[in-house]
Amino acid sequence: VTDEPQLIMLPGPTNVPPRVMRAMSKPIINHRGPEFREMFRRVTGNLQYVFETKNDVITLTSSGTGGVECAISNILTKGEKIIIPVNGVFSGRVRDTINVYDGTPIEIPVEWGDAVTPEKIEEALKREKDVRAVTIVYNETATGVTTRCLKEVGEICEKYNALFIVDAISILGGDKLPVDEWKIDMCITGAQKSLMTPPGLAFVSVSPKAWSIIQKSKRRFYFDLPACRKFLADDETPYTPALPLIYALDEALQMIKEEGLEPRYRRHKVCADALYAGLEAMKLNLYAKKKVRSNVVIAVNNPSGITDKDIHKRMLEKYRISIAGGMGKLKNTMFRFGVMGMVNPANIVQTLNALECTLSDLGYKMDLGSGVSAARDVFTREKML
Ligand SMILES: Cc1ncc(COP(=O)(O)O)c(C=O)c1O
């Protein structure tokens, strides 16, 4: 590892603003003292602002997977059914988590590159009866697909008295997600993606309806949500929190508030639109169906005869830009970009420029400059350049 900076265009972790990095070098304080409590109260309030919720938001010292495990393990009693549409690696992991905790996953298979429809969810709820919860991965990071029908699904869950659980790990903070308006009972996210904080923290929002179920389930020790709630009442965590990460999060959330949610979502969308336009101008094939394309993760099929390994090696070594490959059955078939956190037009132009050079170097036939030019048109039209 060198300290020469890279442009991180991964679907997490993402670039962290210098202001947020600097916050982590503050002195360690007592996590049971007044200074911590004041900061943690502010952090929790600002998390509620980003989640757009009045529900409790619990901060966990873990990566995002811990947040998903925490939500599932706290509501599940042996044998209970949870509906999970699977359209990629991360929704597959939610299904596996339900299995590990002795639940019965009701899988709705969905073509990868596409998203589930509300009709399919309602069909499953009608057929199965007594379903404890419906879980949806809002943004399937492995395929670059956003499931846009959460509002409808929230209403359906209310009608069938099922909890609504959303894995929003790669998207919360980068696209619209009003937790209360969409009737989401548990919403999970991680620090290291659209919240532009270093990795190591996960967050779970919990509605009163979810709390009433949690009281009845047999829970695990570290991820015990009622224990978290008890300590949260005093602005504390049950166990030692990752203090430098909380400092960083505090700063990142203040930056998010300064920007405002709507302008932030618009910035992500215009950056994603510009990147899509550039990739299409370069005649590359996008993996996700157009109607479900994500504003925060973009997946591109490898051009024939060129491997994603060669692409990201060259992008990193020659141009200092870090991008990701495919996952699961899509390994060795695609490359992926994150458009998250502090992303801006300069990052997109730089990335497209480097990608054009990289692909040309690797023998791909295209008009050099076509990608950058298409992206520039989008930014100009949207008055962002
Ligand atoms: C949608 C989704 N769920 C879960 C995870 C797992 O998060 P972590 O790697 O932080 O444990 C990720 C990470 O990429 C994700 O994108």
Short mmCIF file of C-alpha atoms and ligand atoms in Angstrom, two decimals:
data_model
loop_
_atom_site.label_atom_id
_atom_site.label_comp_id
_atom_site.label_asym_id
_atom_site.label_seq_id
_atom_site.Cartn_x
_atom_site.Cartn_y
_atom_site.Cartn_z
CA VAL A 1 0.00 0.00 0.00
CA THR A 2 1.37 3.41 -0.95
CA ASP A 3 -0.04 6.72 0.19
CA GLU A 4 -0.33 7.92 -3.41
CA PRO A 5 -4.04 8.73 -3.75
CA GLN A 6 -6.32 6.63 -5.95
CA LEU A 7 -9.71 7.58 -7.29
CA ILE A 8 -11.98 4.94 -5.80
CA MET A 9 -14.81 4.19 -8.22
CA LEU A 10 -15.73 0.94 -6.46
CA PRO A 11 -19.26 0.04 -5.37
CA GLY A 12 -17.87 0.46 -1.87
CA PRO A 13 -15.81 1.41 -0.09
CA THR A 14 -15.86 4.86 -1.63
CA ASN A 15 -13.72 7.99 -1.54
CA VAL A 16 -13.84 9.62 1.88
CA PRO A 17 -13.72 13.43 2.02
CA PRO A 18 -10.53 14.77 3.66
CA ARG A 19 -12.70 16.51 6.27
CA VAL A 20 -14.12 13.12 7.27
CA MET A 21 -10.69 11.45 7.33
CA ARG A 22 -9.30 14.23 9.52
CA ALA A 23 -12.12 13.82 12.02
CA MET A 24 -10.80 10.33 12.83
CA SER A 25 -7.59 11.70 14.31
CA LYS A 26 -9.36 13.36 17.24
CA PRO A 27 -8.35 12.07 20.69
CA ILE A 28 -10.03 9.00 22.12
CA ILE A 29 -12.65 9.86 24.73
CA ASN A 30 -14.68 7.86 27.24
CA HIS A 31 -17.58 6.22 25.42
CA ARG A 32 -19.56 6.43 28.67
CA GLY A 33 -18.87 10.14 29.13
CA PRO A 34 -20.78 13.34 28.31
CA GLU A 35 -18.73 14.26 25.20
CA PHE A 36 -19.47 10.94 23.57
CA ARG A 37 -23.13 11.07 24.51
CA GLU A 38 -23.52 14.52 22.99
CA MET A 39 -21.88 13.38 19.74
CA PHE A 40 -23.85 10.12 19.58
CA ARG A 41 -27.14 11.94 20.12
CA ARG A 42 -26.29 14.22 17.19
CA VAL A 43 -25.19 11.26 15.02
CA THR A 44 -28.39 9.33 15.72
CA GLY A 45 -30.52 12.39 14.95
CA ASN A 46 -28.64 12.96 11.69
CA LEU A 47 -29.02 9.29 10.75
CA GLN A 48 -32.78 9.70 11.25
CA TYR A 49 -32.59 12.70 8.91
CA VAL A 50 -30.87 10.64 6.17
CA PHE A 51 -33.18 7.64 6.70
CA GLU A 52 -36.15 10.09 6.76
CA THR A 53 -37.54 8.32 9.79
CA LYS A 54 -38.76 8.90 13.31
CA ASN A 55 -37.96 5.25 14.11
CA ASP A 56 -34.98 4.28 16.22
CA VAL A 57 -31.74 3.99 14.26
CA ILE A 58 -29.24 1.61 15.82
CA THR A 59 -25.52 1.94 15.11
CA LEU A 60 -23.54 -1.32 15.08
CA THR A 61 -19.80 -1.85 14.95
CA SER A 62 -19.73 -4.22 11.99
CA SER A 63 -19.78 -4.16 8.21
CA GLY A 64 -23.11 -4.14 6.37
CA THR A 65 -23.50 -7.92 6.54
CA GLY A 66 -23.68 -7.64 10.33
CA GLY A 67 -26.58 -5.21 9.93
CA VAL A 68 -28.48 -7.71 7.77
CA GLU A 69 -27.72 -10.55 10.19
CA CYS A 70 -28.82 -8.37 13.10
CA ALA A 71 -32.18 -7.52 11.48
CA ILE A 72 -32.97 -11.11 10.46
CA SER A 73 -31.83 -12.75 13.69
CA ASN A 74 -33.81 -10.33 15.86
CA ILE A 75 -37.18 -10.91 14.23
CA LEU A 76 -37.04 -14.57 13.32
CA THR A 77 -38.45 -17.49 15.26
CA LYS A 78 -37.65 -21.01 14.02
CA GLY A 79 -39.53 -22.00 10.86
CA GLU A 80 -41.04 -18.58 10.15
CA LYS A 81 -41.36 -17.53 6.54
CA ILE A 82 -39.59 -14.57 5.00
CA ILE A 83 -40.12 -13.63 1.37
CA ILE A 84 -36.97 -12.70 -0.52
CA PRO A 85 -36.77 -11.93 -4.23
CA VAL A 86 -33.31 -13.01 -5.41
CA ASN A 87 -31.79 -11.11 -8.33
CA GLY A 88 -28.09 -11.19 -7.46
CA VAL A 89 -25.39 -12.12 -4.96
CA PHE A 90 -26.54 -9.87 -2.12
CA SER A 91 -30.19 -10.89 -2.20
CA GLY A 92 -28.87 -14.49 -2.27
CA ARG A 93 -26.97 -13.73 0.92
CA VAL A 94 -30.15 -12.49 2.62
CA ARG A 95 -31.79 -15.83 1.72
CA ASP A 96 -28.76 -17.68 3.15
CA THR A 97 -28.96 -15.64 6.36
CA ILE A 98 -32.63 -16.60 6.79
CA ASN A 99 -31.61 -20.26 6.43
CA VAL A 100 -28.79 -19.96 8.95
CA TYR A 101 -31.25 -18.59 11.52
CA ASP A 102 -33.64 -21.53 10.91
CA GLY A 103 -36.20 -19.46 9.06
CA THR A 104 -37.95 -20.55 5.89
CA PRO A 105 -36.94 -18.32 2.99
CA ILE A 106 -39.65 -18.00 0.37
CA GLU A 107 -37.49 -17.19 -2.60
CA ILE A 108 -38.92 -15.36 -5.59
CA PRO A 109 -36.42 -15.99 -8.37
CA VAL A 110 -35.89 -12.89 -10.50
CA GLU A 111 -33.84 -12.69 -13.66
CA TRP A 112 -30.45 -11.14 -12.84
CA GLY A 113 -30.35 -7.64 -14.34
CA ASP A 114 -34.02 -7.13 -13.53
CA ALA A 115 -36.11 -6.37 -10.42
CA VAL A 116 -39.12 -7.96 -8.74
CA THR A 117 -42.61 -6.49 -9.27
CA PRO A 118 -45.13 -5.69 -6.49
CA GLU A 119 -47.52 -8.22 -8.08
CA LYS A 120 -45.05 -11.05 -7.49
CA ILE A 121 -44.67 -10.05 -3.86
CA GLU A 122 -48.44 -9.92 -3.34
CA GLU A 123 -48.86 -13.29 -5.08
CA ALA A 124 -46.34 -14.86 -2.68
CA LEU A 125 -47.97 -13.30 0.37
CA LYS A 126 -51.41 -14.57 -0.70
CA ARG A 127 -50.11 -18.05 -1.41
CA GLU A 128 -47.94 -18.54 1.67
CA LYS A 129 -50.04 -16.88 4.41
CA ASP A 130 -48.47 -16.21 7.84
CA VAL A 131 -45.37 -14.57 6.41
CA ARG A 132 -43.25 -12.86 9.05
CA ALA A 133 -41.50 -10.42 6.67
CA VAL A 134 -40.73 -9.38 3.14
CA THR A 135 -37.10 -8.48 2.51
CA ILE A 136 -35.85 -6.57 -0.50
CA VAL A 137 -32.34 -5.56 -1.50
CA TYR A 138 -33.09 -2.04 -2.74
CA ASN A 139 -29.93 -1.81 -4.80
CA GLU A 140 -28.47 -5.16 -5.94
CA THR A 141 -24.82 -4.21 -6.02
CA ALA A 142 -23.77 -7.30 -7.99
CA THR A 143 -25.87 -6.34 -11.02
CA GLY A 144 -26.43 -2.57 -10.80
CA VAL A 145 -30.20 -2.93 -10.39
CA THR A 146 -32.44 -0.77 -8.19
CA THR A 147 -35.85 -2.16 -7.21
CA ARG A 148 -37.99 0.93 -7.59
CA CYS A 149 -41.31 -0.37 -6.21
CA LEU A 150 -40.55 -0.12 -2.47
CA LYS A 151 -43.44 2.27 -1.83
CA GLU A 152 -45.92 -0.21 -3.32
CA VAL A 153 -44.33 -3.13 -1.48
CA GLY A 154 -44.57 -1.21 1.81
CA GLU A 155 -48.30 -0.86 1.30
CA ILE A 156 -48.68 -4.53 0.42
CA CYS A 157 -46.73 -5.55 3.54
CA GLU A 158 -49.01 -3.43 5.70
CA LYS A 159 -52.08 -5.06 4.13
CA TYR A 160 -50.77 -8.59 4.86
CA ASN A 161 -49.36 -7.65 8.25
CA ALA A 162 -45.81 -8.65 7.29
CA LEU A 163 -42.74 -6.69 8.33
CA PHE A 164 -40.94 -4.89 5.52
CA ILE A 165 -37.14 -5.17 5.69
CA VAL A 166 -34.88 -3.39 3.22
CA ASP A 167 -31.16 -3.94 2.62
CA ALA A 168 -30.17 -0.45 1.45
CA ILE A 169 -26.47 -0.97 2.08
CA SER A 170 -25.15 0.32 -1.22
CA ILE A 171 -27.70 3.06 -1.80
CA LEU A 172 -28.89 4.90 1.32
CA GLY A 173 -27.62 8.47 1.08
CA GLY A 174 -27.30 8.25 -2.73
CA ASP A 175 -30.91 7.84 -3.81
CA LYS A 176 -34.39 8.50 -2.46
CA LEU A 177 -35.33 6.35 0.54
CA PRO A 178 -37.96 7.86 2.83
CA VAL A 179 -38.22 5.03 5.36
CA ASP A 180 -41.41 6.20 7.09
CA GLU A 181 -43.29 7.23 3.96
CA TRP A 182 -42.49 3.85 2.35
CA LYS A 183 -43.51 1.99 5.54
CA ILE A 184 -40.17 0.24 5.96
CA ASP A 185 -39.96 -1.53 9.34
CA MET A 186 -36.24 -2.27 9.27
CA CYS A 187 -33.82 -0.53 6.95
CA ILE A 188 -30.17 -1.54 6.93
CA THR A 189 -27.19 0.32 5.59
CA GLY A 190 -23.42 0.52 5.95
CA ALA A 191 -21.02 3.42 6.44
CA GLN A 192 -18.68 2.82 3.54
CA LYS A 193 -20.83 3.43 0.52
CA SER A 194 -23.12 6.37 -0.19
CA LEU A 195 -22.51 7.72 3.33
CA MET A 196 -18.82 8.35 2.39
CA THR A 197 -17.45 7.10 5.72
CA PRO A 198 -14.68 4.47 6.09
CA PRO A 199 -15.85 0.83 6.46
CA GLY A 200 -16.79 -0.66 9.83
CA LEU A 201 -20.23 0.59 10.84
CA ALA A 202 -23.74 -0.67 10.03
CA PHE A 203 -27.11 0.89 10.85
CA VAL A 204 -30.54 -0.62 11.32
CA SER A 205 -33.75 1.39 11.69
CA VAL A 206 -36.48 -0.29 13.72
CA SER A 207 -40.20 0.61 13.62
CA PRO A 208 -42.60 0.14 16.55
CA LYS A 209 -44.15 -2.80 14.65
CA ALA A 210 -40.72 -4.45 14.33
CA TRP A 211 -40.00 -3.83 18.05
CA SER A 212 -43.19 -5.67 18.97
CA ILE A 213 -41.97 -8.77 17.08
CA ILE A 214 -38.40 -8.47 18.36
CA GLN A 215 -39.59 -8.68 21.99
CA LYS A 216 -40.92 -12.19 21.28
CA SER A 217 -37.94 -13.69 19.42
CA LYS A 218 -34.93 -15.53 20.82
CA ARG A 219 -32.04 -13.24 20.08
CA ARG A 220 -28.27 -13.44 19.75
CA PHE A 221 -25.85 -11.82 22.14
CA TYR A 222 -23.81 -9.15 20.33
CA PHE A 223 -26.56 -8.09 17.92
CA ASP A 224 -29.28 -7.85 20.54
CA LEU A 225 -31.48 -4.97 19.40
CA PRO A 226 -33.37 -4.44 22.69
CA ALA A 227 -30.00 -4.06 24.43
CA CYS A 228 -29.03 -1.47 21.79
CA ARG A 229 -32.30 0.37 22.37
CA LYS A 230 -31.81 0.38 26.13
CA PHE A 231 -28.36 1.96 25.77
CA LEU A 232 -29.52 4.32 23.02
CA ALA A 233 -31.94 5.87 25.52
CA ASP A 234 -28.77 7.20 27.24
CA ASP A 235 -27.01 7.97 23.93
CA GLU A 236 -24.67 5.03 24.34
CA THR A 237 -23.99 1.62 22.77
CA PRO A 238 -24.00 -1.66 24.77
CA TYR A 239 -20.38 -2.42 23.87
CA THR A 240 -17.35 -0.29 23.00
CA PRO A 241 -18.10 1.54 19.74
CA ALA A 242 -15.52 2.11 16.97
CA LEU A 243 -14.92 5.64 18.19
CA PRO A 244 -12.83 7.01 15.29
CA LEU A 245 -15.50 5.78 12.87
CA ILE A 246 -18.19 7.57 14.85
CA TYR A 247 -16.12 10.77 14.61
CA ALA A 248 -15.92 10.23 10.85
CA LEU A 249 -19.62 9.48 10.54
CA ASP A 250 -20.50 12.57 12.57
CA GLU A 251 -18.57 14.72 10.08
CA ALA A 252 -19.95 12.91 7.00
CA LEU A 253 -23.54 13.31 8.23
CA GLN A 254 -22.98 17.01 8.82
CA MET A 255 -21.70 17.31 5.22
CA ILE A 256 -24.78 15.45 3.97
CA LYS A 257 -27.04 17.87 5.86
CA GLU A 258 -25.14 20.84 4.48
CA GLU A 259 -25.71 19.57 0.95
CA GLY A 260 -29.35 18.50 1.52
CA LEU A 261 -30.90 15.19 0.46
CA GLU A 262 -32.54 16.28 -2.80
CA PRO A 263 -29.43 18.02 -4.24
CA ARG A 264 -27.39 15.01 -3.15
CA TYR A 265 -29.66 12.53 -4.94
CA ARG A 266 -29.66 14.75 -8.02
CA ARG A 267 -25.83 14.87 -8.03
CA HIS A 268 -25.69 11.06 -7.89
CA LYS A 269 -28.28 10.72 -10.65
CA VAL A 270 -26.64 13.20 -13.01
CA CYS A 271 -23.21 11.60 -12.43
CA ALA A 272 -24.72 8.16 -13.14
CA ASP A 273 -26.57 9.45 -16.23
CA ALA A 274 -23.32 10.94 -17.53
CA LEU A 275 -21.42 7.72 -16.92
CA TYR A 276 -24.15 5.67 -18.64
CA ALA A 277 -24.13 8.09 -21.59
CA GLY A 278 -20.35 7.83 -21.86
CA LEU A 279 -20.36 4.02 -21.71
CA GLU A 280 -23.09 3.80 -24.33
CA ALA A 281 -21.24 6.24 -26.60
CA MET A 282 -18.28 3.87 -26.32
CA LYS A 283 -20.61 1.09 -27.54
CA LEU A 284 -20.22 -0.91 -24.34
CA ASN A 285 -23.06 -3.19 -23.16
CA LEU A 286 -24.65 -2.47 -19.81
CA TYR A 287 -25.76 -5.43 -17.73
CA ALA A 288 -28.93 -4.09 -16.07
CA LYS A 289 -32.17 -3.58 -17.97
CA LYS A 290 -32.65 0.11 -18.71
CA LYS A 291 -35.80 0.59 -16.59
CA VAL A 292 -34.13 -0.69 -13.42
CA ARG A 293 -30.66 0.81 -13.78
CA SER A 294 -29.09 2.03 -10.58
CA ASN A 295 -27.88 5.58 -9.92
CA VAL A 296 -25.13 4.31 -7.63
CA VAL A 297 -23.73 1.09 -9.14
CA ILE A 298 -23.10 0.56 -12.85
CA ALA A 299 -22.29 -2.88 -14.27
CA VAL A 300 -20.77 -3.25 -17.75
CA ASN A 301 -20.30 -6.51 -19.67
CA ASN A 302 -16.72 -7.22 -20.75
CA PRO A 303 -16.18 -6.35 -24.43
CA SER A 304 -15.42 -9.53 -26.37
CA GLY A 305 -11.79 -10.64 -26.12
CA ILE A 306 -10.98 -8.33 -23.17
CA THR A 307 -11.03 -9.44 -19.54
CA ASP A 308 -12.18 -7.31 -16.63
CA LYS A 309 -8.96 -8.33 -14.83
CA ASP A 310 -6.93 -6.62 -17.56
CA ILE A 311 -9.21 -3.59 -17.45
CA HIS A 312 -8.97 -2.99 -13.73
CA LYS A 313 -5.26 -3.80 -13.57
CA ARG A 314 -4.54 -1.17 -16.22
CA MET A 315 -7.01 1.35 -14.80
CA LEU A 316 -5.28 1.06 -11.44
CA GLU A 317 -1.64 0.83 -12.51
CA LYS A 318 -1.66 3.45 -15.26
CA TYR A 319 -4.48 5.76 -14.22
CA ARG A 320 -4.79 5.24 -10.43
CA ILE A 321 -8.49 4.47 -10.63
CA SER A 322 -9.93 1.53 -8.72
CA ILE A 323 -12.94 -0.30 -10.20
CA ALA A 324 -14.54 -3.67 -9.40
CA GLY A 325 -15.17 -6.93 -11.27
CA GLY A 326 -18.18 -9.25 -11.34
CA MET A 327 -19.42 -11.38 -8.44
CA GLY A 328 -20.81 -14.90 -8.12
CA LYS A 329 -21.84 -16.29 -11.48
CA LEU A 330 -20.92 -12.94 -13.07
CA LYS A 331 -17.26 -13.24 -12.05
CA ASN A 332 -14.95 -12.70 -15.06
CA THR A 333 -17.82 -11.36 -17.17
CA MET A 334 -18.12 -7.69 -16.21
CA PHE A 335 -16.67 -4.65 -14.51
CA ARG A 336 -18.54 -2.39 -12.10
CA PHE A 337 -18.36 1.23 -11.00
CA GLY A 338 -19.63 2.85 -7.85
CA VAL A 339 -21.14 6.33 -8.24
CA MET A 340 -21.39 7.06 -4.57
CA GLY A 341 -20.75 9.45 -1.74
CA MET A 342 -18.65 12.45 -2.75
CA VAL A 343 -18.74 11.58 -6.49
CA ASN A 344 -18.64 14.60 -8.83
CA PRO A 345 -18.47 15.42 -12.56
CA ALA A 346 -14.65 15.59 -12.52
CA ASN A 347 -14.52 11.99 -11.21
CA ILE A 348 -16.81 10.79 -14.00
CA VAL A 349 -14.88 12.57 -16.74
CA GLN A 350 -11.58 11.27 -15.34
CA THR A 351 -12.94 7.72 -15.13
CA LEU A 352 -14.31 7.72 -18.68
CA ASN A 353 -11.12 9.24 -20.00
CA ALA A 354 -9.04 6.53 -18.31
CA LEU A 355 -11.42 3.80 -19.47
CA GLU A 356 -11.20 5.00 -23.07
CA CYS A 357 -7.40 4.94 -22.91
CA THR A 358 -7.39 1.55 -21.16
CA LEU A 359 -9.74 -0.12 -23.63
CA SER A 360 -7.88 1.37 -26.58
CA ASP A 361 -4.61 0.09 -25.15
CA LEU A 362 -6.23 -3.36 -24.87
CA GLY A 363 -7.30 -3.33 -28.54
CA TYR A 364 -10.95 -2.23 -28.28
CA LYS A 365 -12.05 -0.26 -31.33
CA MET A 366 -13.77 3.02 -30.53
CA ASP A 367 -13.55 6.76 -31.13
CA LEU A 368 -11.28 8.13 -28.43
CA GLY A 369 -13.11 10.98 -26.75
CA SER A 370 -16.62 9.73 -27.52
CA GLY A 371 -17.34 8.67 -23.93
CA VAL A 372 -16.05 11.86 -22.34
CA SER A 373 -17.90 13.96 -24.87
CA ALA A 374 -21.26 12.23 -24.20
CA ALA A 375 -20.78 12.64 -20.44
CA ARG A 376 -19.90 16.30 -20.87
CA ASP A 377 -23.13 16.83 -22.81
CA VAL A 378 -25.13 15.43 -19.88
CA PHE A 379 -23.33 17.61 -17.34
CA THR A 380 -23.71 20.70 -19.54
CA ARG A 381 -27.42 20.03 -20.08
CA GLU A 382 -27.89 19.61 -16.32
CA LYS A 383 -25.83 22.74 -15.60
CA MET A 384 -23.29 20.77 -13.58
CA LEU A 385 -20.27 21.77 -15.65
C1 LIG B 1 -26.58 -4.67 -1.14
C2 LIG B 1 -25.48 -5.12 -0.23
N1 LIG B 1 -25.77 -5.89 0.83
C3 LIG B 1 -24.82 -6.31 1.67
C4 LIG B 1 -23.49 -5.97 1.49
C5 LIG B 1 -22.47 -6.47 2.44
O1 LIG B 1 -21.85 -5.41 3.10
P1 LIG B 1 -20.44 -5.57 3.81
O2 LIG B 1 -19.47 -5.99 2.75
O3 LIG B 1 -20.21 -4.17 4.33
O4 LIG B 1 -20.58 -6.56 4.88
C6 LIG B 1 -23.14 -5.19 0.40
C7 LIG B 1 -21.73 -4.86 0.13
O5 LIG B 1 -21.34 -4.57 -0.98
C8 LIG B 1 -24.15 -4.75 -0.47
O6 LIG B 1 -23.85 -3.98 -1.52
#
